[in-house]
Structures are given as C-alpha cells and as structure tokens.
PDB file of C-alpha atoms in Angstrom:
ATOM      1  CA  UNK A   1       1.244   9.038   5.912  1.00  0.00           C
ATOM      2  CA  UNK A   2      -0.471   9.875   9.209  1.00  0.00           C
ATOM      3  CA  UNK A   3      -3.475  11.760   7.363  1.00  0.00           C
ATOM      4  CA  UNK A   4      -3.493   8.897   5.309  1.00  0.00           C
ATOM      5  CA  UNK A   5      -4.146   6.045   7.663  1.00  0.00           C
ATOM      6  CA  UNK A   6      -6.688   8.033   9.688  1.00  0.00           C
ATOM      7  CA  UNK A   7      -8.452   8.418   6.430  1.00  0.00           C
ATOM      8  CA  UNK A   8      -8.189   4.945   5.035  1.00  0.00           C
ATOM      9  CA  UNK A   9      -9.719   4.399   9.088  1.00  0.00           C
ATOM     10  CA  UNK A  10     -12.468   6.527   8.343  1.00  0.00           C
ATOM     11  CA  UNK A  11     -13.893   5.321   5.342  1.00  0.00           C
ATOM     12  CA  UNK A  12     -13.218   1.567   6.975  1.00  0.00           C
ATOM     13  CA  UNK A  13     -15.900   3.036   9.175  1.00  0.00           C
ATOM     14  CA  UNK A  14     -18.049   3.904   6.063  1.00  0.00           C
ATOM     15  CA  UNK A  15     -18.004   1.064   5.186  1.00  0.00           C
ATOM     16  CA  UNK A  16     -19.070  -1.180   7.966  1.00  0.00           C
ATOM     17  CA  UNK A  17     -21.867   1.502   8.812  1.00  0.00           C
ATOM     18  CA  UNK A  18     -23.068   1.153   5.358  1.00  0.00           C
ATOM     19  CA  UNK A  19     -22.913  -2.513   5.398  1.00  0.00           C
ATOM     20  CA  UNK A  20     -24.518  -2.652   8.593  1.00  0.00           C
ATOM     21  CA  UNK A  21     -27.277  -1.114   7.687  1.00  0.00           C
ATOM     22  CA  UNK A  22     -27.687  -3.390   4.804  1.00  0.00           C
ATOM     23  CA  UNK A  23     -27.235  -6.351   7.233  1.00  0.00           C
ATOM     24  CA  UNK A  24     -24.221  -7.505   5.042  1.00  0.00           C
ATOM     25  CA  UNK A  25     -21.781  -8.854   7.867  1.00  0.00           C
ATOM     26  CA  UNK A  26     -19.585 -10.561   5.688  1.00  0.00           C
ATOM     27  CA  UNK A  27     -18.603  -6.851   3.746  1.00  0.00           C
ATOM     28  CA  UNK A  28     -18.043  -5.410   7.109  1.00  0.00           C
ATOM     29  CA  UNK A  29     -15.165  -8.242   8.336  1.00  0.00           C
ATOM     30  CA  UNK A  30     -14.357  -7.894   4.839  1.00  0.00           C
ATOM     31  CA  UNK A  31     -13.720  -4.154   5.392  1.00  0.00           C
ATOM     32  CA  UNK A  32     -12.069  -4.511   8.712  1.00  0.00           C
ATOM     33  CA  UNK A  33      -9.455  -7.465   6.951  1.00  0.00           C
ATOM     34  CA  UNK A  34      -8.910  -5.233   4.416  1.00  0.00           C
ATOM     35  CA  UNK A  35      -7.843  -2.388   6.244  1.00  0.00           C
ATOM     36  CA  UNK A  36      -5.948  -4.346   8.833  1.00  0.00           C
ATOM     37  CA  UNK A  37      -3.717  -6.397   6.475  1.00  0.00           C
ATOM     38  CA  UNK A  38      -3.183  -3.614   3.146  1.00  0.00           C
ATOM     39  CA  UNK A  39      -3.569  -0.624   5.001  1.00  0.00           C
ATOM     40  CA  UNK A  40      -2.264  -0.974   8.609  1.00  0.00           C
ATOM     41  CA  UNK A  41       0.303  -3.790   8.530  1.00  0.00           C
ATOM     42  CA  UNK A  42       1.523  -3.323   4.882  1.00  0.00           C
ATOM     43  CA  UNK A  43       1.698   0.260   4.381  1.00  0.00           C
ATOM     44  CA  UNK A  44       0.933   2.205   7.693  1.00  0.00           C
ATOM     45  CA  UNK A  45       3.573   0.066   9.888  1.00  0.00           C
ATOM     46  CA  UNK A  46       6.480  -0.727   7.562  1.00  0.00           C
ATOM     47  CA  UNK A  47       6.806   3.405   6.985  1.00  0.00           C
ATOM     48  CA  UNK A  48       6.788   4.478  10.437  1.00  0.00           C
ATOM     49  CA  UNK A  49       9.053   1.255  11.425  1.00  0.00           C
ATOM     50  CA  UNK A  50      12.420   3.492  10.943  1.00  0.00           C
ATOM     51  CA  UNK A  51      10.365   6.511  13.049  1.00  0.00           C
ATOM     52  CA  UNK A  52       9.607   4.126  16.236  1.00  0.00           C
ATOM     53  CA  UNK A  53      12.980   2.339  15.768  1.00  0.00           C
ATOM     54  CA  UNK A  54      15.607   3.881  18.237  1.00  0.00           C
ATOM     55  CA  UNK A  55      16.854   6.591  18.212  1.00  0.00           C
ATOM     56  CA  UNK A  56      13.538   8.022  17.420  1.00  0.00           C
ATOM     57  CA  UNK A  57      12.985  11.417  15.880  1.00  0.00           C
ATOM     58  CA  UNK A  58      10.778  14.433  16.366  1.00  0.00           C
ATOM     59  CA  UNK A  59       7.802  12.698  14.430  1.00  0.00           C
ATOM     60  CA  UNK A  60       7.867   9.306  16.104  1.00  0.00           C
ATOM     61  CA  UNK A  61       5.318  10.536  18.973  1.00  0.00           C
ATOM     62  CA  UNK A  62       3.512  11.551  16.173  1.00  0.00           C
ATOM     63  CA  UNK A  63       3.290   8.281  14.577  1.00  0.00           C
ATOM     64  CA  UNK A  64       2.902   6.391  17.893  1.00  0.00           C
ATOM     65  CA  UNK A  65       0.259   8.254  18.993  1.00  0.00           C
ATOM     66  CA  UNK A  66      -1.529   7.496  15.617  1.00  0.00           C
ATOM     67  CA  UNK A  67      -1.235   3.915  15.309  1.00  0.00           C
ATOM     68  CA  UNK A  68      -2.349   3.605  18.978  1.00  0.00           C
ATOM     69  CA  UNK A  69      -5.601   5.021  17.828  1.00  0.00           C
ATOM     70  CA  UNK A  70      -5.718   3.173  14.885  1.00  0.00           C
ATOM     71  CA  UNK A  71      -5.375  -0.038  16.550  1.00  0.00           C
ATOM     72  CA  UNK A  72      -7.206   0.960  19.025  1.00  0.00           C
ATOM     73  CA  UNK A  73     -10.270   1.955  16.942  1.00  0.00           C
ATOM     74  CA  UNK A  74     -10.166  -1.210  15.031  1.00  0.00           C
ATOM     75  CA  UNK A  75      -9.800  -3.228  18.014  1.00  0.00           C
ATOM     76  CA  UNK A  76     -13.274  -1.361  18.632  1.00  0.00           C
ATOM     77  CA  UNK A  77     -14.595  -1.953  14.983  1.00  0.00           C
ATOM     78  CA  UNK A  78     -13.953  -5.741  15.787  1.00  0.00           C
ATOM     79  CA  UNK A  79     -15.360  -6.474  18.858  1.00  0.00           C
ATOM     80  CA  UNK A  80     -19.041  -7.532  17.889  1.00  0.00           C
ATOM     81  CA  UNK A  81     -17.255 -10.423  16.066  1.00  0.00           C
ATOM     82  CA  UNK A  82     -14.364 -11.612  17.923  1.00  0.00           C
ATOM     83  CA  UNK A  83     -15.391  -9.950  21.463  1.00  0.00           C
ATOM     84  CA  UNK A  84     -12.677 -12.216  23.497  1.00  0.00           C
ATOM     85  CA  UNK A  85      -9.739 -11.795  21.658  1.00  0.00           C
ATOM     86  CA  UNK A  86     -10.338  -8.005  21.028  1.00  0.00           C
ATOM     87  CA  UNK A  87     -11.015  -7.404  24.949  1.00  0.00           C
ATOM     88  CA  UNK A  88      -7.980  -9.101  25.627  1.00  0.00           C
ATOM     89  CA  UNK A  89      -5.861  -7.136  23.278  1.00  0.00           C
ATOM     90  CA  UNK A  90      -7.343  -4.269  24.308  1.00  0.00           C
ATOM     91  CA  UNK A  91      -6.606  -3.982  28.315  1.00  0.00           C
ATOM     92  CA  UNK A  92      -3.107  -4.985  27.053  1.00  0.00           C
ATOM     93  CA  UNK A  93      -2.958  -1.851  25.249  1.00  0.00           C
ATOM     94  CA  UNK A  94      -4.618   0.531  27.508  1.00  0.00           C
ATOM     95  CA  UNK A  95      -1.733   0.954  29.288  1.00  0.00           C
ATOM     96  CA  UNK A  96       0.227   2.500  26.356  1.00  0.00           C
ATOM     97  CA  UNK A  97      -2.320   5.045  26.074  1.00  0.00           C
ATOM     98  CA  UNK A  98      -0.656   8.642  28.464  1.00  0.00           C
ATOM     99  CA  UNK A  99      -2.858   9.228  31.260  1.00  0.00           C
ATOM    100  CA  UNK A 100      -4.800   6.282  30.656  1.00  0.00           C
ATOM    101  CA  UNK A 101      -6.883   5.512  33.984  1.00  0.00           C
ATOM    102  CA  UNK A 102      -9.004   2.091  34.777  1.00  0.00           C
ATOM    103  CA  UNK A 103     -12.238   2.352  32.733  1.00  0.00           C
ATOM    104  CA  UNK A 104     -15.261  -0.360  31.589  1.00  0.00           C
ATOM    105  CA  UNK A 105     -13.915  -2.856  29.027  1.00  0.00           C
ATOM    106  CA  UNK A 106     -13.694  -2.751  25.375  1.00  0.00           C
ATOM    107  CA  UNK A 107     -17.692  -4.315  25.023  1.00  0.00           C
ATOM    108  CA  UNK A 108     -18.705  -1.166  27.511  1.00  0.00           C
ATOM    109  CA  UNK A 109     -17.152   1.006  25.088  1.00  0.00           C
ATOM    110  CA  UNK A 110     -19.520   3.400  21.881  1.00  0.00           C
ATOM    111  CA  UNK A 111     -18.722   1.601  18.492  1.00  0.00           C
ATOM    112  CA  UNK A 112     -17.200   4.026  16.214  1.00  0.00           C
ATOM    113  CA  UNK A 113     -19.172   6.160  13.670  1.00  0.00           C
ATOM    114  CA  UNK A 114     -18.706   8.365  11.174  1.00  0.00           C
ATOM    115  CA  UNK A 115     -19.515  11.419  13.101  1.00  0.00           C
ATOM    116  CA  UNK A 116     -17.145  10.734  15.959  1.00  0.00           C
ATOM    117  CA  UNK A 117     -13.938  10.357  13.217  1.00  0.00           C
ATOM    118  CA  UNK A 118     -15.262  12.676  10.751  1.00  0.00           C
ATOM    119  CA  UNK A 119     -12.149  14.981  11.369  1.00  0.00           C
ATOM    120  CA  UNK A 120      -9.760  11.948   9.835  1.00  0.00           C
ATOM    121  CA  UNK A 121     -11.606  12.419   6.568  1.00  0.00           C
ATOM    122  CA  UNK A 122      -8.533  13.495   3.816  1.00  0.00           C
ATOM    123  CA  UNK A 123     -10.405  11.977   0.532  1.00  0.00           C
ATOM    124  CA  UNK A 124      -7.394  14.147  -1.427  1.00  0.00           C
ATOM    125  CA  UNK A 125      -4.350  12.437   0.589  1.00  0.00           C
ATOM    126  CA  UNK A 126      -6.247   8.417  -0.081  1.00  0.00           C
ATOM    127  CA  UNK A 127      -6.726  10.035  -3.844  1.00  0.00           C
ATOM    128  CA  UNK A 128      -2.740  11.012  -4.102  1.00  0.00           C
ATOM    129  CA  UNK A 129      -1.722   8.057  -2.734  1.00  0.00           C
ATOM    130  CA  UNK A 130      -2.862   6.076  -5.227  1.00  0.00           C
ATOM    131  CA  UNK A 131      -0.574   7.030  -7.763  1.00  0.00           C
ATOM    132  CA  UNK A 132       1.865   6.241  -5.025  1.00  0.00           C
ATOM    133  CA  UNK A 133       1.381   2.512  -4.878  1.00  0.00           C
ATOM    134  CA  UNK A 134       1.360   2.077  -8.514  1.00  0.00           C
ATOM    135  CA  UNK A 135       4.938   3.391  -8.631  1.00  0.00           C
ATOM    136  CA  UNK A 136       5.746   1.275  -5.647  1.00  0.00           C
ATOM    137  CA  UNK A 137       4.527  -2.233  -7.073  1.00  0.00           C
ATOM    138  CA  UNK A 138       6.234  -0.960 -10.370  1.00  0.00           C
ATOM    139  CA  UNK A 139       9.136  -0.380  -8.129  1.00  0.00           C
ATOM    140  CA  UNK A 140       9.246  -3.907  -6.874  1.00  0.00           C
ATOM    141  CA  UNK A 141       8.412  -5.821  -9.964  1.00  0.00           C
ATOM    142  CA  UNK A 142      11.639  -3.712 -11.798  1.00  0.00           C
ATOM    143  CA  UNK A 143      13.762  -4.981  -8.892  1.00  0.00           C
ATOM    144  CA  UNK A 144      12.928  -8.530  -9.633  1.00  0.00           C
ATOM    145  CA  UNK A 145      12.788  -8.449 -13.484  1.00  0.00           C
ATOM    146  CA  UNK A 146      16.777  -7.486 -12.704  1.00  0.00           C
ATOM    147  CA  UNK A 147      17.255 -10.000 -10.064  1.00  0.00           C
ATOM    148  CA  UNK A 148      17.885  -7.503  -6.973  1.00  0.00           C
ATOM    149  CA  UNK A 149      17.168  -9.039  -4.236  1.00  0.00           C
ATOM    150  CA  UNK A 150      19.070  -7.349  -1.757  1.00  0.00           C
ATOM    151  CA  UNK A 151      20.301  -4.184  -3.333  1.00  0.00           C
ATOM    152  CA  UNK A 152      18.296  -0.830  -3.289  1.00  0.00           C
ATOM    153  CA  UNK A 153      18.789   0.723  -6.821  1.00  0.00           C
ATOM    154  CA  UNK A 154      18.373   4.396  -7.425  1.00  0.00           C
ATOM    155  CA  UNK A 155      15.104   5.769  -9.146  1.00  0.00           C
ATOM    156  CA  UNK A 156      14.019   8.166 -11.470  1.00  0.00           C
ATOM    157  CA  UNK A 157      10.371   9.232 -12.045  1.00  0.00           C
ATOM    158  CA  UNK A 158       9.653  11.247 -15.261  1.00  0.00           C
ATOM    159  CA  UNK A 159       6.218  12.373 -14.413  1.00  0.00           C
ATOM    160  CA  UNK A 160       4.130  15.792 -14.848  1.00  0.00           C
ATOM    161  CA  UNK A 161       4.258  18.794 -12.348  1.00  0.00           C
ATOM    162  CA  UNK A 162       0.983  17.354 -10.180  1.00  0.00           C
ATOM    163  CA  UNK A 163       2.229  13.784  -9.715  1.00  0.00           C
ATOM    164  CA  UNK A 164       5.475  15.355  -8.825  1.00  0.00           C
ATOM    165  CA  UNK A 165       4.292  16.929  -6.032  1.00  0.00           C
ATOM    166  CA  UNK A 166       2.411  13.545  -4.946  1.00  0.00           C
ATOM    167  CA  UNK A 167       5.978  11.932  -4.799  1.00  0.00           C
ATOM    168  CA  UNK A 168       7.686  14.286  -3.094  1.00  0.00           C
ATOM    169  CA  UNK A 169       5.162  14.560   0.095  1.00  0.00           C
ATOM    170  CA  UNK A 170       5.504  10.824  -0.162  1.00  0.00           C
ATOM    171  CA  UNK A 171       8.873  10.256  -0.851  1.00  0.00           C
ATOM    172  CA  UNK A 172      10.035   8.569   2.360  1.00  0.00           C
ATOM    173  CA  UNK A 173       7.401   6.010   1.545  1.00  0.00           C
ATOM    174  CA  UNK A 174       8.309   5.419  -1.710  1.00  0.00           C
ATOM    175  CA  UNK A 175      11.920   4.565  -0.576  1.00  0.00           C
ATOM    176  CA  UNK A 176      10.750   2.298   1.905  1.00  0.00           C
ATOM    177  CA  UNK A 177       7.970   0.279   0.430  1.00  0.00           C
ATOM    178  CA  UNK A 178       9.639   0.037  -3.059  1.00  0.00           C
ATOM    179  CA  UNK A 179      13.045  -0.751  -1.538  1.00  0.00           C
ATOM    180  CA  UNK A 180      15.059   1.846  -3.262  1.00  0.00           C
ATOM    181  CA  UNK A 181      18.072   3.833  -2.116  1.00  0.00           C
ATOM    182  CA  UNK A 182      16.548   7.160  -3.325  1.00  0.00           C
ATOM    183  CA  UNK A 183      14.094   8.524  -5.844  1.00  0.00           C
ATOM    184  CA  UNK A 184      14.296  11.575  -8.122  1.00  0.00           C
ATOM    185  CA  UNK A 185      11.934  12.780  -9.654  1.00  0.00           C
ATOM    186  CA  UNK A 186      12.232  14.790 -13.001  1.00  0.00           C
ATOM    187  CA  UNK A 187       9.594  17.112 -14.813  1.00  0.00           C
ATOM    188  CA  UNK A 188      10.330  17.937 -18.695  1.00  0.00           C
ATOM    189  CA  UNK A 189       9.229  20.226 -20.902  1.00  0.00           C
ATOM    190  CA  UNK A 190       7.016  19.751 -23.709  1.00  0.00           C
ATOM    191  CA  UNK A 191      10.216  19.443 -25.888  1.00  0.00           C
ATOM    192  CA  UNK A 192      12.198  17.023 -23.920  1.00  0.00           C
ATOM    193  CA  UNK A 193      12.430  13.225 -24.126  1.00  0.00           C
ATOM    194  CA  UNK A 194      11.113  11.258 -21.190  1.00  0.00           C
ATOM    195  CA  UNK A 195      13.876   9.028 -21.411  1.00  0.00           C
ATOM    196  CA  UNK A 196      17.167   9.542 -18.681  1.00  0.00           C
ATOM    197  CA  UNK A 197      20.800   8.715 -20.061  1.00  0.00           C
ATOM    198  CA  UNK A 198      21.344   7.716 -16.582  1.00  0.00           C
ATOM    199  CA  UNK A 199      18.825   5.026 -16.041  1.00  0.00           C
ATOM    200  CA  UNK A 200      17.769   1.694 -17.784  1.00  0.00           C
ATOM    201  CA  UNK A 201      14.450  -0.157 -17.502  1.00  0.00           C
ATOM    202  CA  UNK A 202      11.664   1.992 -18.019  1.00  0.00           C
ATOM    203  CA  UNK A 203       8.133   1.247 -16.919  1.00  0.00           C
ATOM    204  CA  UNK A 204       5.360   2.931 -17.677  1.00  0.00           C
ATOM    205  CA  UNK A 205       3.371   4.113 -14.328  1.00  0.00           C
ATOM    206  CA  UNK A 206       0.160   5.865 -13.996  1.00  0.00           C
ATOM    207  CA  UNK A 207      -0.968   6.589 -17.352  1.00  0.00           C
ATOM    208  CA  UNK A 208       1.141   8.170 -20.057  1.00  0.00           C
ATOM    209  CA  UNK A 209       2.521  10.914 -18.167  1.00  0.00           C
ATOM    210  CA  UNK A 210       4.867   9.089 -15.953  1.00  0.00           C
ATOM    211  CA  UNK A 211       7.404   6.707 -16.355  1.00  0.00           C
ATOM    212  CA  UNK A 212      10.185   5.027 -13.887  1.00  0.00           C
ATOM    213  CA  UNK A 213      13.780   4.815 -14.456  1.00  0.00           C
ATOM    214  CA  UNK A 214      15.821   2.009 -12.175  1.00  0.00           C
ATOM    215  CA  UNK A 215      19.255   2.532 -12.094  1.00  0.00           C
ATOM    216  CA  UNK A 216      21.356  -1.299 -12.225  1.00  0.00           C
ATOM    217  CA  UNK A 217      24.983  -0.910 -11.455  1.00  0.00           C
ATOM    218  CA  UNK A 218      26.475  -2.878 -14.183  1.00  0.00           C
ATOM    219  CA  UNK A 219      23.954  -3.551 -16.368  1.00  0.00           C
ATOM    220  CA  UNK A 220      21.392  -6.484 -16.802  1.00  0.00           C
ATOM    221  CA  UNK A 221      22.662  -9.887 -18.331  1.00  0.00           C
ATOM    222  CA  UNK A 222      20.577 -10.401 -21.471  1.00  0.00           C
ATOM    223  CA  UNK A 223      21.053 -13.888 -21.531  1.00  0.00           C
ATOM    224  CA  UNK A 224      19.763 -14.635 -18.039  1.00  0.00           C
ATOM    225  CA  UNK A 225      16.427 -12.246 -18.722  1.00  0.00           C
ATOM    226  CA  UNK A 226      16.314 -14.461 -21.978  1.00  0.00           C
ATOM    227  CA  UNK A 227      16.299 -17.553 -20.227  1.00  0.00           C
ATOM    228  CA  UNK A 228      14.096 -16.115 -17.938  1.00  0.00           C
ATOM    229  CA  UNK A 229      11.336 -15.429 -20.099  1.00  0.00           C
ATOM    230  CA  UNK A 230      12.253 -18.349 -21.692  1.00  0.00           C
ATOM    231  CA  UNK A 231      11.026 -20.442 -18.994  1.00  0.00           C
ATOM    232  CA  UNK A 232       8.316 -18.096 -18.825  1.00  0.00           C
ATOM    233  CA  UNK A 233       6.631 -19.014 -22.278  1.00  0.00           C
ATOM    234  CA  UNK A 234       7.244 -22.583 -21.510  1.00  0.00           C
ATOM    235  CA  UNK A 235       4.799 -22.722 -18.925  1.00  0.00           C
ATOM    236  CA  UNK A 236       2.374 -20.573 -20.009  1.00  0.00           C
ATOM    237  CA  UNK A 237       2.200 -22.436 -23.417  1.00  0.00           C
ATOM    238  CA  UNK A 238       0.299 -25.343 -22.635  1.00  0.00           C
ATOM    239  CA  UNK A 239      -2.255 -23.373 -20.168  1.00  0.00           C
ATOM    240  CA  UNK A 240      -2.637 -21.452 -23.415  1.00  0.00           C
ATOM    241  CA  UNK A 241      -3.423 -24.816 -25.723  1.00  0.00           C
ATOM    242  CA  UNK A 242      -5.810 -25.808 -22.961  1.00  0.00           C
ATOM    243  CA  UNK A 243      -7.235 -22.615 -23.638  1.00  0.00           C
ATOM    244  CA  UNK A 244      -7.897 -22.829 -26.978  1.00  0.00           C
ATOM    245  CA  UNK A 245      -8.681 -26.938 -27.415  1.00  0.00           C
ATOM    246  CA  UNK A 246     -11.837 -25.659 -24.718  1.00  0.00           C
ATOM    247  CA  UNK A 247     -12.761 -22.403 -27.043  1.00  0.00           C
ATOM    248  CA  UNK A 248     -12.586 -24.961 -30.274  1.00  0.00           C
ATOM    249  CA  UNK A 249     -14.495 -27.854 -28.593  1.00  0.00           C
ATOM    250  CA  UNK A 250     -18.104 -28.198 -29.716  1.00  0.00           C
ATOM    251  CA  UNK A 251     -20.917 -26.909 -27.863  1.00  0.00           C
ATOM    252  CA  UNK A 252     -17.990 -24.063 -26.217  1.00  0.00           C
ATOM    253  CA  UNK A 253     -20.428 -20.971 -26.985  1.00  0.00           C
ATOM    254  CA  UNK A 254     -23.955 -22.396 -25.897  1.00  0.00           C
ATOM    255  CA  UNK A 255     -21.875 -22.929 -22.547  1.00  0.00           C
TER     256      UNK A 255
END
C-alpha cells in the first residue's frame, strides 16, 4: 500500500505539470481532489488506520512516515490555490516531521516535480491494484445484495495464478476496504469448476478469469431479495416508459 500511494502521488504530480503547461487549472484542482478524496482518504488512510491505531506494530512508522509526506506534498501541490489554508495546515504539521527545525513557510517552499519524486514511480503496483478495487466494490455490493450490514462474511476468490498473487500482496486491504472477515483465494486447474461448495453468491470480477464467493451464515431469504428487486423494477419502470414515449415522439432522431 505504501508503494502505492507514493505512486498514485507521483503521477498526481504528472498530472498537474502536464496541465500546467497547458494552462488548464481546473484539471490540476481536479487532479489534486481526486487524489485527496479516492486515493488518500478512501484507500490510503482507512488501511493503515489499524497500523497507527494503538498498539502499533513494526510497520506503523512506516506508514506514518508516508502519509506525512503525502500530506505534506499535497499540502505543497495546493498552495498556489488555497495559499492560507495550506500555510496554516502546514506549520501545524511541521512539527510531526523528526528533527524538523524552524524553516521559511509553505509559499517559500520548491513546488513539487516530477524529477524530485521520480523514485515513488511503481506504474506495476497502481496497475495491480486495479484488479484490487474491482473485487473490493464487488465485495461491498455482495454484502448489501444479502443485507449485511454489520457482519464481515468470509470470501473466496477463484481467480488465475497472476491475479492471485495481486490478492495476496494486498490482502490486508482487501479485508479492510471490502469489510470481510478473511479472503481465500483459490486457483483451479483447467479441469476444475470455478464454483466452491462452500460459498453462495458468485460475482463475476475482473474479466472471466475470476470470480468471488461470499460466504452467508444461514443462507439468503429469497423472498426478501424478491421483494427487493421487486421494488427495484417498480421504480425503474416508469423512468423506462419516459424513455421510450421520448425515443417514439416525432422529430426524436433529427434531435
């Protein structure tokens, strides 16, 4: 996850240097929002929450030491556009930084480039990870289909050799993004079903060589999930009419 951030950092940085140069300001807050919010706060902070929370392990100096840079450097990336609040938040978090000594504010400071963070490039790790938050929206969306709100099923993933090895480096996250007790993760062979005795709900996840199992003590109650979708079709039946009184009015294709 660390390698990850610093990479999703560094091609933030791409970005804005790109769209600077094309004097598109609007792509580079766009960039900077983007990374802040769905990068930073939604992935990046809710893994390492368990690390920093006490008592922390080995890794959490690890993890502090990169999200203190990563904040840090966006607080950096920010400043031409919201210089007050950034400086603000800044000499708050100077003192965090080990051996940190009185220096010229934030606005004093080199904007970061490419060339300075070039050793956070890992285009292979922001690649893998892909895969990794398709399972874990698939994860999610199983839990509510079954109405789990508060429990943390077990899952499978049936997957090929390659994207087993993605979900095993990124296991932890897995668990704590999707909200699952544990995953395992299961390769078969050519002649072997994809399907698990064990599990029920299968959902197809990054393409046709992977597929999630999610375990539901009990079972699911077919009448609720028909009442469910039930409800479903009844409001998405008249947007549909709509739909199609528009597509059969006259004049609809010289629109």
């Amino acid at each position: 996850m660390d390698q990850w951030i610093c990479s999703r950092l560094y091609s933030t940085v791409v970005q804005c240097e790109q769209a600077f140069r094309a004097s598109e300001l609007h792509l580079v807050t766009s960039a900077l929002r983007s990374f802040w919010i769905h990068s930073l706060c939604d992935v990046y902070l809710e893994c390492v929450k368990p690390l920093l929370a006490p008592p922390r392990c080995s890794s959490a100096q690890v993890s502090s030491s990169v999200l203190f840079h990563c904040v840090s450097t966006s607080l950096a990336l920010l400043s031409p556009f919201m210089p007050f609040i950034t400086e603000e938040l800044w000499q708050r978090l100077r003192p965090v930084q080990p051996g940190a000594a009185a220096g010229p504010g934030l606005c004093l400071q080199p904007y970061p480039s490419t060339t300075q963070l070039s050793h956070w490039q890992f285009p292979a790790v922001e690649k893998d990870f892909e895969l990794v938050q398709e399972l874990i929206h698939v994860a999610r969306s199983l839990r509510v289909q079954c109405g789990m709100t508060k429990e943390k099923p077990a899952m499978w993933a049936v997957c090929s050799p390659s994207q087993a090895r993605v979900l095993h480096r990124f296991g932890s996250a897995v668990q704590t993004l999707g909200q699952i007790s544990s995953l395992h993760v299961c390769c078969p062979g050519p002649a072997e079903g994809l399907a698990d005795p064990r599990c029920r709900k299968p959902r197809r996840c990054g393409g046709p060589t992977c597929q999630l199992h999610l375990h539901v003590q009990g079972g699911t109650s077919v009448v609720g999930q028909m009442d469910q979708l039930s409800r479903r079709r009844d409001k998405l039946l008249p947007k549909l009419q709509k739909i199609l009184l528009n597509i059969e009015s006259p004049g609809y294709s010289n629109k």
